[in-house]
Coordinates of C-alpha atoms and ligand atoms in Angstrom, one line a residue:
X1 CA -4.0 4.2 27.9
X2 CA -4.2 0.5 28.0
X3 CA -0.6 -1.2 29.2
X4 CA -0.4 -4.9 27.4
X5 CA 2.7 -7.0 27.2
X6 CA 1.0 -9.8 25.7
X7 CA 0.6 -10.5 22.4
X8 CA -3.1 -11.8 22.2
X9 CA -4.5 -9.1 23.8
X10 CA -2.6 -6.8 21.4
X11 CA -4.1 -8.5 18.6
X12 CA -7.9 -8.3 20.0
X13 CA -7.3 -4.5 20.7
X14 CA -6.2 -4.2 17.3
X15 CA -9.0 -5.6 16.2
X16 CA -11.4 -3.9 17.4
X17 CA -10.0 -0.6 16.2
X18 CA -9.7 -2.1 12.6
X19 CA -13.9 -3.1 13.5
X20 CA -13.8 0.8 13.4
X21 CA -12.1 1.4 10.5
X22 CA -9.9 3.5 12.3
X23 CA -6.1 3.3 11.2
X24 CA -3.0 2.6 13.6
X25 CA 1.0 3.8 14.1
X26 CA 3.2 2.4 15.9
X27 CA 6.0 3.9 17.7
X28 CA 8.6 1.4 18.8
X29 CA 11.0 2.2 21.5
X30 CA 13.7 0.7 24.2
X31 CA 11.9 3.3 26.7
X32 CA 14.3 5.9 28.7
X33 CA 12.2 8.5 26.9
X34 CA 13.0 11.4 26.2
X35 CA 11.3 14.7 24.7
X36 CA 12.6 13.0 21.3
X37 CA 10.2 10.5 22.2
X38 CA 7.4 12.4 22.5
X39 CA 7.7 14.3 19.2
X40 CA 7.7 10.8 17.7
X41 CA 4.7 10.0 19.5
X42 CA 3.4 13.4 18.5
X43 CA 3.7 12.7 15.1
X44 CA 2.2 9.4 15.5
X45 CA -0.9 11.1 16.0
X46 CA -1.0 13.2 13.8
X47 CA -0.8 9.9 10.3
X48 CA -3.3 7.5 12.4
X49 CA -6.4 7.4 14.6
X50 CA -4.9 5.3 17.2
X51 CA -1.1 5.0 18.5
X52 CA 0.7 2.0 20.0
X53 CA 3.7 2.6 21.7
X54 CA 6.1 -0.5 22.5
X55 CA 9.2 -0.5 25.0
X56 CA 11.3 -3.5 24.6
X57 CA 14.7 -3.3 25.3
X58 CA 15.6 -5.9 22.8
X59 CA 18.7 -8.4 23.5
X60 CA 19.7 -9.2 20.3
X61 CA 20.6 -5.7 18.8
X62 CA 23.3 -5.2 21.8
X63 CA 26.6 -7.0 21.5
X64 CA 28.7 -8.9 24.6
X65 CA 29.8 -6.3 26.6
X66 CA 28.0 -3.7 25.4
X67 CA 25.6 -1.8 27.9
X68 CA 22.4 -3.9 27.8
X69 CA 22.4 -4.2 31.6
X70 CA 22.8 -1.1 32.3
X71 CA 20.3 0.3 30.1
X72 CA 18.1 2.6 31.8
X73 CA 15.0 0.9 32.1
X74 CA 11.9 3.5 33.6
X75 CA 8.8 2.0 33.0
X76 CA 6.2 3.3 35.0
X77 CA 7.1 6.7 34.0
X78 CA 7.5 5.9 30.9
X79 CA 3.8 4.4 31.0
X80 CA 2.6 7.8 32.7
X81 CA 4.1 10.2 30.4
X82 CA 2.8 8.5 27.3
X83 CA -0.6 8.4 29.5
X84 CA -0.1 12.5 29.6
X85 CA 0.9 12.1 25.9
X86 CA -2.4 9.7 24.7
X87 CA -1.3 7.1 23.4
X88 CA -3.7 4.2 23.3
X89 CA -1.5 1.0 24.1
X90 CA 1.6 0.8 25.1
X91 CA 2.9 -2.9 24.7
X92 CA 5.8 -3.9 27.0
X93 CA 6.0 -6.9 26.5
X94 CA 8.7 -9.9 28.3
X95 CA 11.7 -11.3 26.1
X96 CA 10.0 -14.5 26.2
X97 CA 6.5 -13.2 24.7
X98 CA 8.9 -11.6 21.4
X99 CA 11.2 -14.8 21.3
X100 CA 9.2 -17.7 22.5
X101 CA 11.7 -20.0 21.3
X102 CA 14.8 -17.8 22.8
X103 CA 17.3 -16.1 20.3
X104 CA 20.1 -18.5 19.9
X105 CA 18.4 -20.2 17.0
X106 CA 15.8 -17.4 16.5
X107 CA 14.7 -16.6 12.9
X108 CA 16.7 -13.7 12.0
X109 CA 16.1 -10.6 9.5
X110 CA 18.8 -9.0 7.9
X111 CA 19.5 -6.4 5.5
X112 CA 22.6 -7.8 4.1
X113 CA 25.0 -5.0 3.0
X114 CA 23.4 -1.8 4.1
X115 CA 24.0 -3.3 7.9
X116 CA 27.7 -4.0 7.3
X117 CA 28.8 -0.7 7.0
X118 CA 28.9 2.4 9.9
X119 CA 27.6 1.7 13.0
X120 CA 27.5 -2.0 11.8
X121 CA 30.5 -1.7 10.9
X122 CA 31.1 -0.7 14.7
X123 CA 28.5 -3.0 15.9
X124 CA 28.6 -6.9 14.2
X125 CA 25.3 -7.9 14.3
X126 CA 23.4 -5.1 15.2
X127 CA 20.7 -4.2 13.1
X128 CA 20.2 -8.1 12.3
X129 CA 18.3 -8.1 15.6
X130 CA 16.8 -4.6 15.7
X131 CA 15.6 -5.7 12.1
X132 CA 15.2 -9.0 13.7
X133 CA 13.3 -7.3 16.1
X134 CA 10.7 -4.7 14.2
X135 CA 9.7 -7.2 12.0
X136 CA 8.4 -9.2 15.0
X137 CA 6.5 -6.0 16.0
X138 CA 5.1 -5.0 12.2
X139 CA 3.9 -8.2 11.9
X140 CA 2.1 -8.0 15.7
X141 CA 0.8 -4.7 15.2
X142 CA 0.5 -4.6 11.6
X143 CA 0.4 -1.0 11.3
X144 CA -0.3 1.8 8.9
X145 CA 2.5 3.8 9.8
X146 CA 5.8 3.1 12.3
X147 CA 7.9 6.3 12.6
X148 CA 11.1 6.6 13.4
X149 CA 14.4 9.2 15.0
X150 CA 16.4 10.4 12.6
X151 CA 18.3 10.1 14.8
X152 CA 19.3 6.7 13.9
X153 CA 20.2 7.5 10.1
X154 CA 21.2 4.0 8.9
X155 CA 18.3 2.0 11.2
X156 CA 15.9 4.2 9.3
X157 CA 17.1 3.8 5.9
X158 CA 17.6 -0.5 6.8
X159 CA 13.8 -0.3 8.9
X160 CA 12.3 1.0 5.0
X161 CA 14.8 -1.3 3.1
X162 CA 13.3 -4.2 4.9
X163 CA 9.7 -3.3 4.9
X164 CA 10.6 -2.8 0.2
X165 CA 11.9 -6.0 0.3
X166 CA 9.7 -7.8 2.6
X167 CA 6.9 -5.6 0.7
X168 CA 5.5 -5.1 4.5
X169 CA 2.9 -2.6 3.7
X170 CA 3.7 0.8 6.0
X171 CA 4.6 4.1 5.9
X172 CA 7.4 4.9 7.8
X173 CA 7.8 8.1 9.3
X174 CA 10.8 10.4 10.6
X175 CA 10.9 12.2 13.2
X176 CA 13.3 15.4 13.7
X177 CA 16.5 14.7 15.6
X178 CA 15.8 17.0 19.3
X179 CA 18.4 19.1 20.4
X180 CA 19.5 20.2 23.7
X181 CA 20.6 24.0 23.1
X182 CA 24.0 23.4 22.7
X183 CA 23.1 21.5 19.6
X184 CA 23.4 17.8 21.3
X185 CA 21.2 15.3 20.4
X186 CA 19.1 13.8 22.8
X187 CA 19.4 10.5 23.1
X188 CA 18.9 8.0 26.4
X189 CA 22.7 7.1 26.0
X190 CA 23.6 10.8 27.1
X191 CA 23.4 10.1 30.4
X192 CA 26.4 7.9 30.4
X193 CA 28.8 11.8 30.1
X194 CA 30.3 13.1 32.5
X195 CA 30.1 16.8 33.6
X196 CA 33.3 17.5 31.6
X197 CA 32.2 15.9 28.7
X198 CA 28.3 16.6 28.1
X199 CA 30.1 19.9 27.2
X200 CA 32.3 18.4 24.2
X201 CA 29.8 16.4 22.9
X202 CA 27.7 19.2 21.1
X203 CA 30.6 19.4 19.0
X204 CA 29.7 16.2 17.0
X205 CA 26.9 18.1 15.8
X206 CA 28.3 21.7 15.1
X207 CA 31.2 19.6 13.2
X208 CA 27.9 18.6 10.9
X209 CA 26.8 21.6 10.8
X210 CA 29.5 23.4 9.5
X211 CA 30.5 20.2 7.0
X212 CA 26.4 20.8 5.7
X213 CA 27.3 24.5 4.8
X214 CA 30.1 24.5 2.9
X215 CA 28.4 21.9 1.3
X216 CA 25.8 24.5 0.9
X217 CA 28.0 27.1 -0.4
X218 CA 29.7 24.8 -3.3
X219 CA 32.6 23.4 -1.2
X220 CA 32.5 19.3 -3.6
X221 CA 36.2 17.6 -2.6
X222 CA 34.1 15.6 -0.1
X223 CA 37.4 13.4 1.4
X224 CA 38.1 17.3 2.2
X225 CA 35.4 17.8 3.8
X226 CA 35.6 14.4 5.5
X227 CA 39.4 14.2 6.7
X228 CA 38.3 18.1 8.5
X229 CA 35.0 16.7 10.1
X230 CA 37.2 13.5 11.9
X231 CA 39.2 16.6 12.9
X232 CA 37.4 18.4 14.3
X233 CA 35.9 16.2 16.5
X234 CA 39.6 14.3 17.7
X235 CA 40.4 17.9 18.6
X236 CA 37.5 17.9 20.7
X237 CA 38.7 14.8 22.7
X238 CA 36.4 12.9 20.4
X239 CA 37.3 9.1 19.3
X240 CA 35.8 9.3 16.2
X241 CA 34.1 6.0 13.9
X242 CA 33.2 7.3 10.9
X243 CA 32.3 10.6 9.5
X244 CA 30.7 10.0 6.0
X245 CA 28.5 12.4 2.7
X246 CA 26.1 9.8 1.7
X247 CA 23.4 9.8 -0.5
X248 CA 19.9 10.2 1.7
X249 CA 18.3 7.1 0.0
X250 CA 21.1 4.5 0.3
X251 CA 23.8 5.7 2.2
X252 CA 25.8 5.6 -1.2
X253 CA 28.6 7.2 -2.3
X254 CA 26.7 10.6 -3.7
X255 CA 27.3 10.7 -8.1
X256 CA 28.1 14.5 -8.9
X257 CA 24.4 15.3 -10.0
X258 CA 23.4 13.8 -6.1
X259 CA 21.2 15.9 -4.4
X260 CA 19.5 14.3 -1.3
X261 CA 22.4 13.6 1.0
X262 CA 22.9 12.4 4.8
X263 CA 26.2 13.9 7.1
X264 CA 26.3 11.0 9.3
X265 CA 29.3 10.5 12.6
X266 CA 29.9 8.4 15.0
X267 CA 32.3 8.7 18.1
X268 CA 33.0 7.6 21.2
X269 CA 33.8 9.7 24.1
X270 CA 34.0 8.2 27.7
X271 CA 31.6 5.4 28.4
X272 CA 28.8 6.3 26.0
X273 CA 28.8 6.2 21.7
X274 CA 27.4 9.4 19.7
X275 CA 25.7 9.5 16.9
X276 CA 24.0 12.0 14.7
X277 CA 23.1 13.8 11.1
X278 CA 22.1 16.4 9.1
X279 CA 20.7 15.9 5.3
X280 CA 21.8 18.3 3.4
X281 CA 19.8 19.3 0.3
X282 CA 21.7 20.7 -2.6
Ligands
PAF301 O1 15.8 2.9 18.1 C1 15.7 2.3 19.2 O2 15.2 2.7 20.0 C2 15.4 0.6 18.6 O3 16.6 0.3 17.5 C3 14.1 0.2 18.0 C4 14.0 0.5 16.5 C5 13.6 0.7 19.3 C6 13.9 -1.2 17.6 O4 14.7 -2.2 19.3

């Protein structure tokens, strides 16, 4: 595996692959890699001959007062794991490489309405930071395939919309959420949870799973299901931001005949903000 920090070396390597007729997958990450990320790397290998993993803790998607400074940075360990997993390139650029003119006046990519609801309402500007950096990464790598985790479901929908609106020819694939045995979705931010909070945190998944089951059983009172989800999270000591049943394709409210749904939630627990979702096929 080659570890690269500058765009021109990255492009040279990828040009060589292209000349040999090889396809390329990109797995964008912020590092602190866990089993969930490694699953995305395996998925990338299934879809392309070459795999680039980027590690960049992107400052523009953190709001003032959020955990940008504390976000775990474990580059050496991450690099060893990626080499063992057969990644071809680890691209770990500096902020100056990605944003050569700084971030104040930078060109921003914004997927308007979708970025202002749910997580975007709690973290204004967050998704503009995500789309702005992922668009740059797409321009640098020009991947055939890009792999993102389903856990960040709203991010996934927004990135698909960005690629479609900007005619970026990339196939965006979602990797299944990896979970602890107790149901808690793996996340780099789980390490912010205390021992006590770790016991309460899986409620987030069980509330979603229960809502899915009720939908599958024919319950169609969505307001009631959403209120029950919020109550359950409150009862377990979490501070939920939203618990919502939406169309999986674009997060709009479901119609009576909608078949592909997603139930998504975010809740605060101590220093952590946890997000999770489940898909429901009716
Ligand atoms: O999901 C993440 O880790 C980040 O939002 C991403 C897609 C790598 C952009 O910084």
